[in-house]
Tab-separated table of C-alpha atoms in Angstrom:
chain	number	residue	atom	x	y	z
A	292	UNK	CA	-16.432	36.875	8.085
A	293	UNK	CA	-19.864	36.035	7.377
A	294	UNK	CA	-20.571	32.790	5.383
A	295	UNK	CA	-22.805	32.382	2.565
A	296	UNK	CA	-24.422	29.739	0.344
A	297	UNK	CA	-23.729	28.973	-3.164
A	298	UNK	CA	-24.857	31.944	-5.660
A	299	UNK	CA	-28.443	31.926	-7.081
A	300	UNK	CA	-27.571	30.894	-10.958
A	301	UNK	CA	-28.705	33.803	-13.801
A	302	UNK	CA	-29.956	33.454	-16.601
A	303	UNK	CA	-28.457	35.888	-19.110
A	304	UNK	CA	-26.196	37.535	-17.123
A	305	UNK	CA	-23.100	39.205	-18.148
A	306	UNK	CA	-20.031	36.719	-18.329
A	307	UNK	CA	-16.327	37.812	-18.266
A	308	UNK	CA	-14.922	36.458	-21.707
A	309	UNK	CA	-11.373	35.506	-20.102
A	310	UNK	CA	-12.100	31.687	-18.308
A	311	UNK	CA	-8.664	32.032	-16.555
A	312	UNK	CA	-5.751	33.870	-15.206
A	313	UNK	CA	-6.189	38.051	-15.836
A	314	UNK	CA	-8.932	40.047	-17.420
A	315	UNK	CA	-8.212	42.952	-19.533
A	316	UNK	CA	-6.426	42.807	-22.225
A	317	UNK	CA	-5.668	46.667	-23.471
A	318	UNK	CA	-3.751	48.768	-21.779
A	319	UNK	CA	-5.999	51.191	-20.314
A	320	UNK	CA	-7.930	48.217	-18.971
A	321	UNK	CA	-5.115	46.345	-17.326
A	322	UNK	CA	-3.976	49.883	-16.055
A	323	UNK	CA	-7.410	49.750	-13.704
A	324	UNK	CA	-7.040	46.123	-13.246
A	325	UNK	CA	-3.443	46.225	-11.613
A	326	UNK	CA	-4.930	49.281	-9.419
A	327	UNK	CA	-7.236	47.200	-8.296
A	328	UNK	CA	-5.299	44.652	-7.504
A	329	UNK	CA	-2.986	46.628	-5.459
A	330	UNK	CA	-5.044	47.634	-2.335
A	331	UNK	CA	-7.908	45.008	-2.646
A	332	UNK	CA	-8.323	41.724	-0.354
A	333	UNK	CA	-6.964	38.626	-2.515
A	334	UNK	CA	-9.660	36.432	-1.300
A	335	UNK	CA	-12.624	38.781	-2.142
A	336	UNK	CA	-11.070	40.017	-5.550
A	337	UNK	CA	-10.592	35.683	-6.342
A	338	UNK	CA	-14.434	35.508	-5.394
A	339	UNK	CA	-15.480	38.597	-7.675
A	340	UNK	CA	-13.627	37.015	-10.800
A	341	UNK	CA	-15.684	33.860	-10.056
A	342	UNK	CA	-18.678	35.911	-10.073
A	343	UNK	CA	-17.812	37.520	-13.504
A	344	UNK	CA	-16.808	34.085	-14.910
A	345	UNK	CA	-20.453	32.870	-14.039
A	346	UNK	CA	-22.066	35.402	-15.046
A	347	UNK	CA	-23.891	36.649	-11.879
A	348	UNK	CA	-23.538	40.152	-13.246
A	349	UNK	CA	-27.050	40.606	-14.406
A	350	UNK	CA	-26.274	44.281	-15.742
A	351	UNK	CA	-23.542	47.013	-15.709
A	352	UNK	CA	-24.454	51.027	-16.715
A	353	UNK	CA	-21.254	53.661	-17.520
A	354	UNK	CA	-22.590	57.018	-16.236
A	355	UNK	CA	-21.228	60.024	-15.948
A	356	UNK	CA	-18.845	59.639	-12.408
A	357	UNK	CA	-20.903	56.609	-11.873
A	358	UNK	CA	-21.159	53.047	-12.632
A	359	UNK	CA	-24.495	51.394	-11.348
A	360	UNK	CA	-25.032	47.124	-11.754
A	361	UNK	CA	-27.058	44.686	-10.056
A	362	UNK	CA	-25.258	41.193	-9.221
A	363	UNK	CA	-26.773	38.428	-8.194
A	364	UNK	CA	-25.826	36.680	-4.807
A	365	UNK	CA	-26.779	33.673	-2.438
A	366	UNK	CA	-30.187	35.774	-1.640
A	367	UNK	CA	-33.168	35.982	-3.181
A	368	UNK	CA	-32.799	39.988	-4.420
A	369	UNK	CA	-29.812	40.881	-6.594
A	370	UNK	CA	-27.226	43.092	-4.778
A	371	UNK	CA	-27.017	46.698	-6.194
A	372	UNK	CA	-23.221	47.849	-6.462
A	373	UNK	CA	-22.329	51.823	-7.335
A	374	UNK	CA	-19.206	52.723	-7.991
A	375	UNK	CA	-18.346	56.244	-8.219
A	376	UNK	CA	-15.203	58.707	-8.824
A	377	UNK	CA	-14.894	62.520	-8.103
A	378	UNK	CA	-16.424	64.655	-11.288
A	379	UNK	CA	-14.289	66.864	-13.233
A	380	UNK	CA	-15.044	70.819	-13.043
A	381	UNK	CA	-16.461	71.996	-16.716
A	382	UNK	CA	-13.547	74.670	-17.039
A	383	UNK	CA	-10.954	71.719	-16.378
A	384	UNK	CA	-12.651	69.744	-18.959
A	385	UNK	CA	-12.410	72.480	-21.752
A	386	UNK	CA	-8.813	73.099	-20.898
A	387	UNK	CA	-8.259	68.831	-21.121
A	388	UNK	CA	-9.994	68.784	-24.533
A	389	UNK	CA	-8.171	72.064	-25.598
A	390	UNK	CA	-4.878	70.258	-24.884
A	391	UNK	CA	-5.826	67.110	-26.415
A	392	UNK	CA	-6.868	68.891	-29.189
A	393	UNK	CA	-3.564	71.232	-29.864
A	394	UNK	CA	-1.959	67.509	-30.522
A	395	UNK	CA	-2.696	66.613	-33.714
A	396	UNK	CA	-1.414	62.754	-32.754
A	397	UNK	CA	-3.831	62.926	-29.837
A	398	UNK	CA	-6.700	64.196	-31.994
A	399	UNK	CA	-6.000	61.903	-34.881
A	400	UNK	CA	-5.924	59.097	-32.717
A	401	UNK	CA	-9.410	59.886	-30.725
A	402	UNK	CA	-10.717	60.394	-33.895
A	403	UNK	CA	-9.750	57.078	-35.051
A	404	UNK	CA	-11.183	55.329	-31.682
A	405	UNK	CA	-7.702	54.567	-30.171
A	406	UNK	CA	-6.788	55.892	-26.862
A	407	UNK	CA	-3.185	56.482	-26.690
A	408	UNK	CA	-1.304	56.380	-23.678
A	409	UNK	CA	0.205	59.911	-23.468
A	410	UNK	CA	-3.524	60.617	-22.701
A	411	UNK	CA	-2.675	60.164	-19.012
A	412	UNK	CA	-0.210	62.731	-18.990
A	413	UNK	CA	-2.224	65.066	-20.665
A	414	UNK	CA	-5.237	64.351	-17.625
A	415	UNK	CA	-2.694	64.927	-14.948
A	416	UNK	CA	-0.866	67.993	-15.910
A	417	UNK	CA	-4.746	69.078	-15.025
A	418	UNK	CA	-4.021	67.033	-11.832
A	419	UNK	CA	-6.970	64.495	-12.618
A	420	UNK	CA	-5.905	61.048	-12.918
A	421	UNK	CA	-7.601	59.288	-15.688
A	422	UNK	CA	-7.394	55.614	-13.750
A	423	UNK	CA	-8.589	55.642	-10.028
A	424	UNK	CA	-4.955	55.637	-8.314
A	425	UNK	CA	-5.875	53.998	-5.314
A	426	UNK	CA	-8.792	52.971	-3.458
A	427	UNK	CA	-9.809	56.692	-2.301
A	428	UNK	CA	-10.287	57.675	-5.964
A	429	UNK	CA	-13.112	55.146	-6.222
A	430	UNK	CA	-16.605	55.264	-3.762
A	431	UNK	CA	-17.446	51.603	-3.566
A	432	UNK	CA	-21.070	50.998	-2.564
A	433	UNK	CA	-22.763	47.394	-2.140
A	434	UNK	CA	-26.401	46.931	-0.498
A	435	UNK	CA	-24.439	43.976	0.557
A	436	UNK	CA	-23.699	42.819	4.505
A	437	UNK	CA	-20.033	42.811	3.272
A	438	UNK	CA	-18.058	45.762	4.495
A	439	UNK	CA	-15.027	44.453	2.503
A	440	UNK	CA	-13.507	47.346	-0.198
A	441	UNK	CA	-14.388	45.841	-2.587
A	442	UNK	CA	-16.351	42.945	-1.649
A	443	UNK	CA	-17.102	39.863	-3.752
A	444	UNK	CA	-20.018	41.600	-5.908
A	445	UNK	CA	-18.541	45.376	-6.515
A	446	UNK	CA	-15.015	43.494	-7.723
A	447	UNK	CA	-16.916	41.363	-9.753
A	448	UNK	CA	-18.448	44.450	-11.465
A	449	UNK	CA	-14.925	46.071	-11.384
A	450	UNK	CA	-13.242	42.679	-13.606
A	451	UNK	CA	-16.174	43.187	-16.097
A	452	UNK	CA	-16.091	47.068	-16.410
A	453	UNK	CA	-12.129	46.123	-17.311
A	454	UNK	CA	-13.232	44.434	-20.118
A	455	UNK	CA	-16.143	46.785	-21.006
A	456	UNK	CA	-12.727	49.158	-21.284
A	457	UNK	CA	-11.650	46.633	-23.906
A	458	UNK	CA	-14.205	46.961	-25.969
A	459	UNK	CA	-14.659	50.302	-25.894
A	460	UNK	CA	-12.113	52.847	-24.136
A	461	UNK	CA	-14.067	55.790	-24.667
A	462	UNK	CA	-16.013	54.439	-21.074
A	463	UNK	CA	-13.287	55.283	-19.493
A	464	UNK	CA	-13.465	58.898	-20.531
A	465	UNK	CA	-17.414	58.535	-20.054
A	466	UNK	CA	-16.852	58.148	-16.627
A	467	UNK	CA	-15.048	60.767	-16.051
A	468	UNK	CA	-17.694	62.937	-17.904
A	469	UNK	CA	-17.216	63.392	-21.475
A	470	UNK	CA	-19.099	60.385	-23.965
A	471	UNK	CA	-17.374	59.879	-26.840
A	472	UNK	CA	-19.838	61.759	-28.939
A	473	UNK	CA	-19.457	64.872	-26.706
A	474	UNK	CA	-15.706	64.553	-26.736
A	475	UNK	CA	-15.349	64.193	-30.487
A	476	UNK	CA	-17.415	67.206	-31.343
A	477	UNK	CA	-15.389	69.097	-29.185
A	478	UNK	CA	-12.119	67.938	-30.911
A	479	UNK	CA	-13.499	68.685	-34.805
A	480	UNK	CA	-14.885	72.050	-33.235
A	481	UNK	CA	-11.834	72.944	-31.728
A	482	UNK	CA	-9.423	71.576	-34.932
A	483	UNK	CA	-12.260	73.769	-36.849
A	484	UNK	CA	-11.024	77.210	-35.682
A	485	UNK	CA	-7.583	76.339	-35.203
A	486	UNK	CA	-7.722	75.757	-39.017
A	487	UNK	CA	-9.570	79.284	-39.517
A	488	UNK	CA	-7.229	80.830	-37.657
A	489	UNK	CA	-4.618	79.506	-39.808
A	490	UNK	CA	-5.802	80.708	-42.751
A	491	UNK	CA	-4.525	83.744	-44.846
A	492	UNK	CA	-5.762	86.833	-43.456
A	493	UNK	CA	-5.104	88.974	-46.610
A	494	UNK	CA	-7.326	87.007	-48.950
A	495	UNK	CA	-8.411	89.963	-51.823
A	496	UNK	CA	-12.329	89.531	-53.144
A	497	UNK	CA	-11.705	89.562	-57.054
A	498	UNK	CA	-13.950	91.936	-59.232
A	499	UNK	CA	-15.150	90.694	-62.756
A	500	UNK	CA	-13.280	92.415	-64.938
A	501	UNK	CA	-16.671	93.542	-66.896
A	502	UNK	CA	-17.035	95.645	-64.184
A	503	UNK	CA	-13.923	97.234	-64.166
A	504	UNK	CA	-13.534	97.961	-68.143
A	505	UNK	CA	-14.064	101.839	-67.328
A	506	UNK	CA	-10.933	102.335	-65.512
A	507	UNK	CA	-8.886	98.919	-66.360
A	508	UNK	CA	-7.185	100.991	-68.859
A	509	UNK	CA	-5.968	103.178	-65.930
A	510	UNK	CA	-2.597	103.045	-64.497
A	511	UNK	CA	-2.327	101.000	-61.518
A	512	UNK	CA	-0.208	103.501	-60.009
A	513	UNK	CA	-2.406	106.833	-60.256
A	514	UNK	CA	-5.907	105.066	-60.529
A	515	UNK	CA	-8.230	106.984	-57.729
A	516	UNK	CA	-4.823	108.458	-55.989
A	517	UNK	CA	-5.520	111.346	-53.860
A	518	UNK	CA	-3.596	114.373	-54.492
A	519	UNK	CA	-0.408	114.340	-52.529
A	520	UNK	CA	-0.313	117.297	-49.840
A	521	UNK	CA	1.824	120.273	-50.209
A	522	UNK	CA	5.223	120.181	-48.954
A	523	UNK	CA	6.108	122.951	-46.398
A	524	UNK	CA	9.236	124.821	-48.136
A	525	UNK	CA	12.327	124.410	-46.707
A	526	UNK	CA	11.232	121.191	-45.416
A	527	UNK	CA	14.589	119.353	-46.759
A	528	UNK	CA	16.694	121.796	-44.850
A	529	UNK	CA	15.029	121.085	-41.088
A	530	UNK	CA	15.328	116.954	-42.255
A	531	UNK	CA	19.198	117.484	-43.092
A	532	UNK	CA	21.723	118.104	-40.226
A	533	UNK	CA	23.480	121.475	-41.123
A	534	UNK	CA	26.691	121.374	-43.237
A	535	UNK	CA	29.925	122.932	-41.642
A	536	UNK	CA	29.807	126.255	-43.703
A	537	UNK	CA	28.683	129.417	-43.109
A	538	UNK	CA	28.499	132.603	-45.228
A	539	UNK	CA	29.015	135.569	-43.539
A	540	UNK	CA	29.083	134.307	-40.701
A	541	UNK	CA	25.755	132.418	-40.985
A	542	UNK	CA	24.613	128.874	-40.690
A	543	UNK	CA	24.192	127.756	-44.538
A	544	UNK	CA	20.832	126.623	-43.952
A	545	UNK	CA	19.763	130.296	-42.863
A	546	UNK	CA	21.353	131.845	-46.175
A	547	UNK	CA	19.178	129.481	-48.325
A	548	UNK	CA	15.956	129.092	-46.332
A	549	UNK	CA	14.867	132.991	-47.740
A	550	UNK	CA	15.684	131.216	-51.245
A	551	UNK	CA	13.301	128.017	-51.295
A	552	UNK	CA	10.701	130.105	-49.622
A	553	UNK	CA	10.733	132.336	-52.921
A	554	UNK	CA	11.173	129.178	-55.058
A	555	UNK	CA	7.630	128.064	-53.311
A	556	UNK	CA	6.186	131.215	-53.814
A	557	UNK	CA	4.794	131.261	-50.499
A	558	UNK	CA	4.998	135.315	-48.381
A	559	UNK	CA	5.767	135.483	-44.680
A	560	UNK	CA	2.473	135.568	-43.907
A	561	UNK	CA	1.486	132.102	-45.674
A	562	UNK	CA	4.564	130.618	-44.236
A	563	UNK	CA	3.107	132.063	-40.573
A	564	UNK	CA	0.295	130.765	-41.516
């Protein structure tokens, strides 16, 4: 391994706000921390915490599928670290915020700037993990000599974008493509309609009664009727199943079908018709 000298001191540059033992305090953060921690070289990720306790971090940037700082090493020129994550199709990310917003826990909670945790299990019934798993869910990149994953600068970056998670957990869904401005509108748009389609469909549009005064007086029950259409005579005797009796030796309904055709005072010819 190659050896280096002492880091170049910076002025100004970002410190980690823990002076010992772990960073990240939430959660969410120490859910990317203990990642981390899980695949990465001991010695370099020991190094990288010095690095964010001193501050060599001259500045960190949360893009979309990309985080971008510049650290400061033993050299002259400040490192420059990327670290990036595979992006999220646009049709997965409408069905995500669909799902988040169906929950009204979930939505109330965003709303409120809390992350809760059954967030996670909402990203991966999409199949997405919301924290990098392992190593192969993050791209490490350091102008660096060091071909460590991570080396000394990039973990340093990593401990501080923990507790950038602190302070803010919507990062975490920046990163995966959706700022917390973009995300919210979604969720009020989305609680919008579900809320219109809620509401009573048979809503009646009331009419001032001083324009009504010329029929108000009218029964309800007749008011602009239409005039009920004839009924075809003998019409109650094809509805009915025929009663056992006959008369001379006829079907009943037979014998009195000649008898409501008269009552109608309909002929042959109009019933034919």
């Amino acid at each position: 391994m190659p050896m280096y000298g002492p880091a170049r001191p910076v002025e100004g540059g970002l410190r980690a706000r823990s002076e010992r033992g772990t960073i990240g305090e939430e959660w969410w953060s120490r859910r990317f921390i203990d990642v981390l921690e899980s695949f990465a070289d001991k010695g370099r990720l020991s190094r990288g915490r010095a690095y964010a306790r001193k501050g060599q971090v001259i500045d960190l940037k949360v893009d979309a599928y990309e985080v971008t700082a510049r650290v400061q090493g033993s050299e002259a020129e400040p490192y420059d670290v990327a670290i990036g994550i595979d992006a999220i199709d646009e049709p997965t990310w409408t069905a995500i915020e669909e799902a988040l917003a169906s929950q009204a826990v979930f939505r109330a909670r965003l709303l409120a700037g809390e992350m809760p945790p059954e967030i996670e299990d909402v990203f991966g019934a999409f199949g997405i993990p919301l924290f990098p798993g392992a190593s192969g869910d993050m791209h490490l990149m350091c102008s660096c000599p060091d071909w460590g994953e991570p080396c000394k600068h990039t973990a340093a970056v990593l401990y501080l974008l923990a507790e950038a998670f602190d302070d803010d957990p919507f990062l975490i869904l920046a990163w995966n493509g959706r700022t917390r401005e973009d995300l919210l509108a979604s969720l009020r748009r989305l609680d919008s309609a579900d809320a219109a389609a809620e509401a009573d469909p048979l809503e009646i549009e009331e009419t001032p009664i001083t324009e009504r005064l010329d029929d108000f007086w009218t029964p309800a029950a007749v008011r602009d009727r239409p005039p009920a259409p004839p009924m075809p005579p003998g019409l109650l005797l094809k509805l009915l199943d025929p009663p056992k009796v006959k008369v001379r030796r006829k079907e009943l309904t037979d014998v009195l079908r000649p008898a409501y055709e008269a009552l109608s005072g309909l002929d042959e010819a109009e019933q034919a018709e």
